[in-house]
Amino acid sequence: MVWVPLGSPRTDCLTLLHPPPNANSPKMSLEWLVAWSWSLDGLRDCIATGIQSVRDCDTTAVVTVACLLVLFVWYCYHVGREQPRPYASVNSLMQGADTNGLQNGYVYCQSPECVRCAHSEGLNQKLYHNLQEYAKRYSWSGMGRIHKGIREQGRYLNSRPSIQKPEVFFLPDLPSTPYFSRDAQKHDVELLERNFQTILCEFETLYKAFSNCSLPQGWKMNSTPSGEWVTFYLVNQGVCVPRNCRKCPRTYRLLGSLRTCIGNNVFGNACISVLSPGTVITEHYGPTNIRIRCHLGLKTPSGCELVVGGEPQCWAEGRCLLFDDSFLHTAFHEGSAEDGPRVVFMVDLWHPNVAAAERQALDFIFAPGR
């Protein structure tokens, strides 16, 4: 709609705002007021036309909405590109070079400032700096518990009962229990159990190498007061071990299908753990309470037991056992040599009460090498 004055010839806007010098006469004043009234009516009609155009979705409105959508897509791409990818594909691992710092297929900490190894007063300052950096990039929203935990970390760890004392980071207000039910992470538990035979077959292929040498490449010997405890890591402290993953491609691919697997921070591990008969693991605490440690039984002879927080449990082949390793825990194999080793596939899952926003922030704060 276009407004066209019906009265005297169109009056210039500047003239309307500033009447001519001889406008002091009553006649000129009256004409000026009439013209100004027509101008206001026209402005009103223009605004009404613009609103109606938006309602009718004319070309201008469509272009505006399209521009906003393009900006939104660009923003999502920009933010998404900064997020760490949980796992590389198996093919890329097979084609790529091995990770730096590998010795015998195991990732050793080479930094004196590693958050898992540093037990100093400067650790909390470093964690708080990482939290501030995360909040500047993203948001403080949902960071209340993490901020509280970092700010009062020393008090929490010192005041905790001896039954549960995570060595590195304690997230307050999380439900604490030595063992968790299968429903705590039902999807991942069922997925692991459905793939029991796949994981077992790849382990048996790996274990044949022990007949040729005492400790095949890729395996790590752990310190124990008696017996032998060896582990074969696919993911160690949030870092994939490419050489080992190439030997267990289907098991490694399975990790990418788990919804709650910790794969992007130093508290995330996935490995095959083997206890020989007569082995006892010294009682110890895990580094944090933000995770659940899941054991899928592959070979579970009699005489094997896990004790967490003073409560004993036994493994079962093809079944998952979930526990909080920030509680004091130990494991032992009291069977005979004829029973063979106890073997579990171990993977770290998120504690079910750690929110999605907190998981993203903790991945950032405890990223490997940060």
Coordinates of C-alpha atoms in Angstrom, one line a residue:
M1 CA 0.0 0.0 0.0
V2 CA 1.4 3.4 -1.0
W3 CA 0.0 6.6 0.5
V4 CA -0.7 9.4 -2.0
P5 CA -1.9 12.8 -0.6
L6 CA -5.3 13.9 -1.8
G7 CA -4.9 17.5 -1.0
S8 CA -2.4 20.1 -2.1
P9 CA 0.8 19.1 -3.9
R10 CA 3.3 16.9 -2.0
T11 CA 5.1 18.8 0.7
D12 CA 8.8 18.2 1.2
C13 CA 9.7 16.6 4.6
L14 CA 12.2 19.4 5.3
T15 CA 9.5 21.9 4.7
L16 CA 7.1 20.1 7.0
L17 CA 9.7 20.1 9.8
H18 CA 10.8 23.7 9.2
P19 CA 7.9 26.0 7.9
P20 CA 8.9 28.8 5.6
P21 CA 9.6 32.3 7.1
N22 CA 6.2 33.7 6.1
A23 CA 4.4 30.9 7.9
N24 CA 3.4 33.2 10.7
S25 CA 0.1 34.0 8.9
P26 CA -2.9 32.0 10.0
K27 CA -3.5 30.7 6.5
M28 CA 0.1 29.3 6.2
S29 CA 0.0 27.8 9.7
L30 CA -3.2 26.0 8.9
E31 CA -1.8 24.5 5.6
W32 CA 1.3 23.4 7.4
L33 CA -0.6 21.6 10.1
V34 CA -2.8 19.8 7.5
A35 CA 0.3 18.7 5.6
W36 CA 1.9 17.4 8.8
S37 CA -1.3 15.5 9.7
W38 CA -1.2 13.8 6.3
S39 CA 2.5 13.0 6.8
L40 CA 1.8 11.2 10.1
D41 CA -1.0 9.2 8.5
G42 CA 1.4 8.2 5.7
L43 CA 4.0 7.0 8.3
R44 CA 1.3 5.0 10.1
D45 CA 0.2 3.4 6.8
C46 CA 3.8 2.5 5.9
I47 CA 4.4 0.8 9.3
A48 CA 1.1 -1.1 8.8
T49 CA 2.2 -2.2 5.4
G50 CA 5.5 -3.4 6.7
I51 CA 3.9 -5.5 9.4
Q52 CA 1.4 -6.9 6.9
S53 CA 4.3 -7.8 4.6
V54 CA 6.0 -9.8 7.3
R55 CA 2.8 -11.6 8.1
D56 CA 2.4 -12.4 4.4
C57 CA 6.0 -13.7 4.3
D58 CA 7.0 -11.6 1.4
T59 CA 10.4 -11.7 -0.2
T60 CA 12.0 -9.4 2.4
A61 CA 10.8 -11.5 5.3
V62 CA 11.9 -14.8 3.7
V63 CA 15.4 -13.4 3.0
T64 CA 15.6 -12.2 6.7
V65 CA 14.7 -15.7 8.0
A66 CA 17.1 -17.4 5.6
C67 CA 19.9 -15.1 6.8
L68 CA 19.2 -16.0 10.4
L69 CA 19.1 -19.7 9.6
V70 CA 22.5 -19.4 7.8
L71 CA 24.0 -17.7 10.9
F72 CA 22.6 -20.4 13.2
V73 CA 24.1 -23.2 11.1
W74 CA 27.4 -21.4 11.0
Y75 CA 27.4 -21.1 14.8
C76 CA 26.6 -24.8 15.3
Y77 CA 29.4 -25.7 12.9
H78 CA 31.8 -23.4 14.7
V79 CA 31.0 -24.8 18.1
G80 CA 30.8 -28.4 17.0
R81 CA 34.3 -28.2 15.4
E82 CA 35.8 -27.3 18.8
Q83 CA 34.3 -30.4 20.5
P84 CA 36.7 -33.3 20.8
R85 CA 35.8 -36.4 18.8
P86 CA 35.4 -39.5 21.0
Y87 CA 37.1 -42.0 18.7
A88 CA 38.9 -42.1 15.4
S89 CA 37.9 -44.8 13.0
V90 CA 39.7 -48.1 13.1
N91 CA 40.8 -47.7 9.5
S92 CA 42.5 -44.3 10.3
L93 CA 44.2 -46.0 13.3
M94 CA 45.5 -48.8 11.1
Q95 CA 46.9 -46.3 8.6
G96 CA 48.2 -43.7 11.0
A97 CA 51.4 -43.6 13.0
D98 CA 51.5 -44.8 16.6
T99 CA 50.9 -42.4 19.4
N100 CA 54.0 -40.7 20.9
G101 CA 55.0 -41.8 24.3
L102 CA 54.2 -45.5 23.8
Q103 CA 56.3 -48.1 25.5
N104 CA 55.4 -51.7 24.9
G105 CA 52.0 -50.4 23.7
Y106 CA 51.2 -48.6 26.9
V107 CA 50.9 -44.9 27.4
Y108 CA 53.2 -43.7 30.1
C109 CA 52.8 -40.2 31.6
Q110 CA 55.7 -38.1 30.5
S111 CA 54.5 -34.8 32.0
P112 CA 55.2 -33.8 35.6
E113 CA 52.1 -31.6 35.5
C114 CA 49.7 -34.4 34.6
V115 CA 46.5 -34.0 36.6
R116 CA 46.4 -37.7 37.5
C117 CA 49.9 -37.7 38.8
A118 CA 50.3 -34.3 40.4
H119 CA 49.4 -34.3 44.1
S120 CA 50.3 -30.8 44.9
E121 CA 48.6 -27.6 46.0
G122 CA 49.0 -26.2 42.5
L123 CA 46.6 -28.8 41.1
N124 CA 43.4 -27.1 42.3
Q125 CA 44.6 -23.8 40.9
K126 CA 45.2 -25.5 37.5
L127 CA 41.8 -27.1 37.6
Y128 CA 40.1 -23.8 38.4
H129 CA 42.0 -22.1 35.6
N130 CA 40.7 -24.8 33.2
L131 CA 37.1 -24.4 34.5
Q132 CA 37.3 -20.6 34.0
E133 CA 38.6 -21.1 30.4
Y134 CA 35.8 -23.5 29.7
A135 CA 33.2 -21.1 31.1
K136 CA 34.5 -18.2 29.0
R137 CA 34.2 -20.4 25.8
Y138 CA 30.8 -21.8 26.7
S139 CA 28.9 -21.0 29.9
W140 CA 28.9 -21.1 33.7
S141 CA 25.4 -22.7 33.5
G142 CA 25.3 -26.1 35.2
M143 CA 28.9 -25.7 36.6
G144 CA 27.8 -25.3 40.3
R145 CA 28.9 -28.7 41.5
I146 CA 32.2 -28.7 39.6
H147 CA 33.0 -25.2 40.8
K148 CA 32.2 -26.2 44.4
G149 CA 34.3 -29.4 44.1
I150 CA 37.4 -27.6 42.8
R151 CA 37.1 -24.8 45.2
E152 CA 36.9 -27.1 48.3
Q153 CA 38.7 -30.1 46.9
G154 CA 41.2 -30.3 49.7
R155 CA 38.5 -30.2 52.4
Y156 CA 36.4 -32.9 50.6
L157 CA 39.3 -35.3 50.2
N158 CA 40.6 -34.8 53.8
S159 CA 37.2 -35.2 55.4
R160 CA 36.1 -38.2 53.4
P161 CA 35.7 -41.5 55.3
S162 CA 38.6 -43.9 54.6
I163 CA 36.2 -46.2 52.7
Q164 CA 36.0 -43.7 49.8
K165 CA 38.8 -41.3 49.0
P166 CA 39.3 -40.6 45.3
E167 CA 42.9 -39.5 44.8
V168 CA 42.5 -36.7 42.3
F169 CA 39.0 -35.2 42.0
F170 CA 35.8 -35.6 44.1
L171 CA 32.5 -34.2 42.6
P172 CA 30.2 -33.4 45.6
D173 CA 26.6 -34.4 45.9
L174 CA 26.9 -37.6 43.8
P175 CA 25.1 -40.7 45.3
S176 CA 27.8 -43.0 46.7
T177 CA 27.6 -46.7 46.7
P178 CA 30.2 -49.4 46.2
Y179 CA 28.2 -51.3 43.5
F180 CA 25.7 -50.2 40.9
S181 CA 22.8 -52.1 39.5
R182 CA 22.8 -53.1 35.8
D183 CA 20.1 -50.5 35.2
A184 CA 22.4 -47.6 36.0
Q185 CA 23.8 -47.8 32.4
K186 CA 21.4 -50.3 31.0
H187 CA 22.0 -49.6 27.2
D188 CA 25.8 -50.0 27.5
V189 CA 25.6 -53.1 29.8
E190 CA 23.3 -54.9 27.4
L191 CA 25.4 -53.9 24.4
L192 CA 28.6 -55.3 26.0
E193 CA 26.9 -58.5 27.0
R194 CA 25.5 -59.0 23.5
N195 CA 29.0 -58.8 22.2
F196 CA 30.5 -61.1 24.8
Q197 CA 31.6 -63.7 22.2
T198 CA 33.2 -61.1 19.9
I199 CA 35.4 -59.7 22.7
L200 CA 36.2 -63.2 24.0
C201 CA 37.4 -64.3 20.6
E202 CA 39.7 -61.4 20.1
F203 CA 41.1 -61.9 23.6
E204 CA 41.8 -65.6 22.9
T205 CA 43.7 -64.6 19.7
L206 CA 45.8 -62.1 21.7
Y207 CA 46.5 -64.6 24.5
K208 CA 48.0 -67.2 22.2
A209 CA 51.1 -64.9 22.0
F210 CA 51.9 -65.7 25.7
S211 CA 53.0 -69.2 24.6
N212 CA 55.9 -67.6 22.7
C213 CA 57.2 -65.1 25.2
S214 CA 56.7 -64.0 28.8
L215 CA 55.1 -60.6 28.0
P216 CA 54.0 -60.0 24.4
Q217 CA 54.1 -56.6 22.9
G218 CA 51.1 -54.4 23.9
W219 CA 50.7 -56.0 27.4
K220 CA 51.6 -54.2 30.6
M221 CA 52.8 -55.9 33.8
N222 CA 51.3 -54.4 36.9
S223 CA 52.9 -54.5 40.4
T224 CA 51.2 -56.9 42.8
P225 CA 52.4 -58.4 46.1
S226 CA 51.9 -61.9 44.7
G227 CA 51.0 -63.5 41.3
E228 CA 50.8 -61.7 38.0
W229 CA 48.4 -59.1 36.8
V230 CA 48.6 -58.0 33.1
T231 CA 46.5 -55.5 31.1
F232 CA 46.0 -54.8 27.4
Y233 CA 44.9 -51.2 26.9
L234 CA 42.8 -50.0 24.0
V235 CA 42.2 -46.6 25.7
N236 CA 44.5 -45.5 28.5
Q237 CA 43.8 -42.3 30.4
G238 CA 41.7 -40.9 27.5
V239 CA 44.3 -41.8 24.9
C240 CA 43.8 -44.6 22.3
V241 CA 46.7 -47.1 21.9
P242 CA 46.7 -47.5 18.1
R243 CA 48.8 -50.7 17.9
N244 CA 46.6 -52.5 20.4
C245 CA 43.3 -51.2 18.8
R246 CA 44.5 -52.7 15.5
K247 CA 44.7 -56.1 17.1
C248 CA 41.1 -55.8 18.5
P249 CA 39.3 -53.9 15.8
R250 CA 35.8 -55.2 16.6
T251 CA 36.2 -54.5 20.3
Y252 CA 37.5 -51.1 19.7
R253 CA 34.7 -50.3 17.2
L254 CA 32.2 -51.4 20.0
L255 CA 33.5 -48.7 22.2
G256 CA 32.3 -46.1 19.8
S257 CA 28.7 -47.5 20.2
L258 CA 28.6 -47.1 23.9
R259 CA 26.6 -44.1 25.0
T260 CA 28.4 -43.4 28.3
C261 CA 31.9 -44.5 27.7
I262 CA 34.5 -42.0 29.0
G263 CA 36.8 -41.5 26.1
N264 CA 37.9 -37.8 26.1
N265 CA 39.5 -37.3 29.5
V266 CA 42.2 -38.8 31.7
F267 CA 39.7 -40.8 33.8
G268 CA 38.6 -42.9 30.8
N269 CA 40.1 -46.4 30.2
A270 CA 39.3 -49.6 28.3
C271 CA 41.4 -52.7 28.6
I272 CA 41.5 -56.5 29.0
S273 CA 42.6 -57.3 32.6
V274 CA 44.1 -60.8 33.3
L275 CA 44.8 -62.2 36.8
S276 CA 46.8 -65.4 37.0
P277 CA 46.0 -67.9 39.8
G278 CA 47.5 -66.9 43.2
T279 CA 47.3 -63.1 42.4
V280 CA 46.3 -60.5 44.9
I281 CA 45.9 -56.8 43.9
T282 CA 46.8 -54.4 46.7
E283 CA 43.9 -52.4 48.1
H284 CA 43.7 -49.0 46.5
Y285 CA 41.5 -46.0 45.5
G286 CA 40.6 -44.9 42.0
P287 CA 41.2 -41.2 41.0
T288 CA 37.6 -39.9 40.9
N289 CA 34.0 -40.6 41.7
I290 CA 32.6 -39.3 38.4
R291 CA 32.8 -42.7 36.8
I292 CA 31.5 -46.3 37.1
R293 CA 34.0 -49.0 36.3
C294 CA 32.4 -51.8 34.3
H295 CA 33.8 -55.4 34.3
L296 CA 32.5 -57.8 31.6
G297 CA 33.4 -61.3 32.7
L298 CA 35.3 -63.2 29.9
K299 CA 36.8 -66.0 32.0
T300 CA 35.7 -66.3 35.6
P301 CA 37.0 -69.5 37.4
S302 CA 36.0 -70.2 41.0
G303 CA 38.0 -68.7 43.7
C304 CA 38.0 -65.2 42.2
E305 CA 36.5 -62.2 44.0
L306 CA 36.3 -58.4 43.9
V307 CA 35.9 -56.5 47.1
V308 CA 34.7 -52.9 47.0
G309 CA 34.1 -50.9 50.1
G310 CA 34.3 -54.1 52.2
E311 CA 31.6 -55.8 50.1
P312 CA 32.6 -58.9 48.1
Q313 CA 31.2 -59.8 44.7
C314 CA 32.0 -62.5 42.1
W315 CA 32.3 -62.1 38.3
A316 CA 30.2 -64.2 35.9
E317 CA 31.0 -64.9 32.3
G318 CA 29.1 -62.8 29.9
R319 CA 27.8 -60.5 32.6
C320 CA 28.7 -57.0 33.6
L321 CA 29.6 -56.0 37.1
L322 CA 29.5 -52.2 37.9
F323 CA 31.3 -50.6 40.8
D324 CA 32.7 -47.2 42.0
D325 CA 36.4 -47.6 42.2
S326 CA 36.8 -44.4 44.3
F327 CA 36.0 -46.8 47.1
L328 CA 38.8 -48.8 48.6
H329 CA 38.9 -52.0 46.5
T330 CA 40.9 -55.1 45.8
A331 CA 40.7 -58.3 43.7
F332 CA 42.2 -61.7 44.0
H333 CA 42.4 -65.1 42.3
E334 CA 42.7 -68.0 44.8
G335 CA 42.1 -70.7 42.2
S336 CA 44.6 -73.4 41.1
A337 CA 46.8 -73.3 38.0
E338 CA 44.3 -75.7 36.3
D339 CA 41.6 -73.2 36.6
G340 CA 43.4 -70.8 34.3
P341 CA 43.3 -66.9 34.6
R342 CA 40.5 -64.6 35.5
V343 CA 39.8 -62.3 32.5
V344 CA 37.5 -59.3 32.3
F345 CA 37.0 -56.5 29.8
M346 CA 37.1 -53.3 31.7
V347 CA 35.6 -50.0 30.5
D348 CA 35.0 -46.7 32.4
L349 CA 31.4 -45.3 32.1
W350 CA 30.0 -42.0 33.3
H351 CA 28.4 -42.0 36.7
P352 CA 24.6 -41.8 35.9
N353 CA 24.1 -38.7 38.1
V354 CA 26.7 -36.6 36.2
A355 CA 24.7 -34.3 33.9
A356 CA 25.5 -33.8 30.2
A357 CA 26.8 -30.2 30.7
E358 CA 29.1 -31.4 33.5
R359 CA 30.4 -34.3 31.4
Q360 CA 31.3 -31.8 28.6
A361 CA 33.1 -29.5 31.1
L362 CA 35.0 -32.3 32.8
D363 CA 36.1 -33.6 29.4
F364 CA 37.6 -30.1 28.8
I365 CA 39.1 -29.7 32.3
F366 CA 40.7 -33.1 32.4
A367 CA 41.6 -33.5 28.7
P368 CA 44.7 -35.6 28.1
G369 CA 47.8 -33.4 28.2
R370 CA 46.0 -30.3 29.5

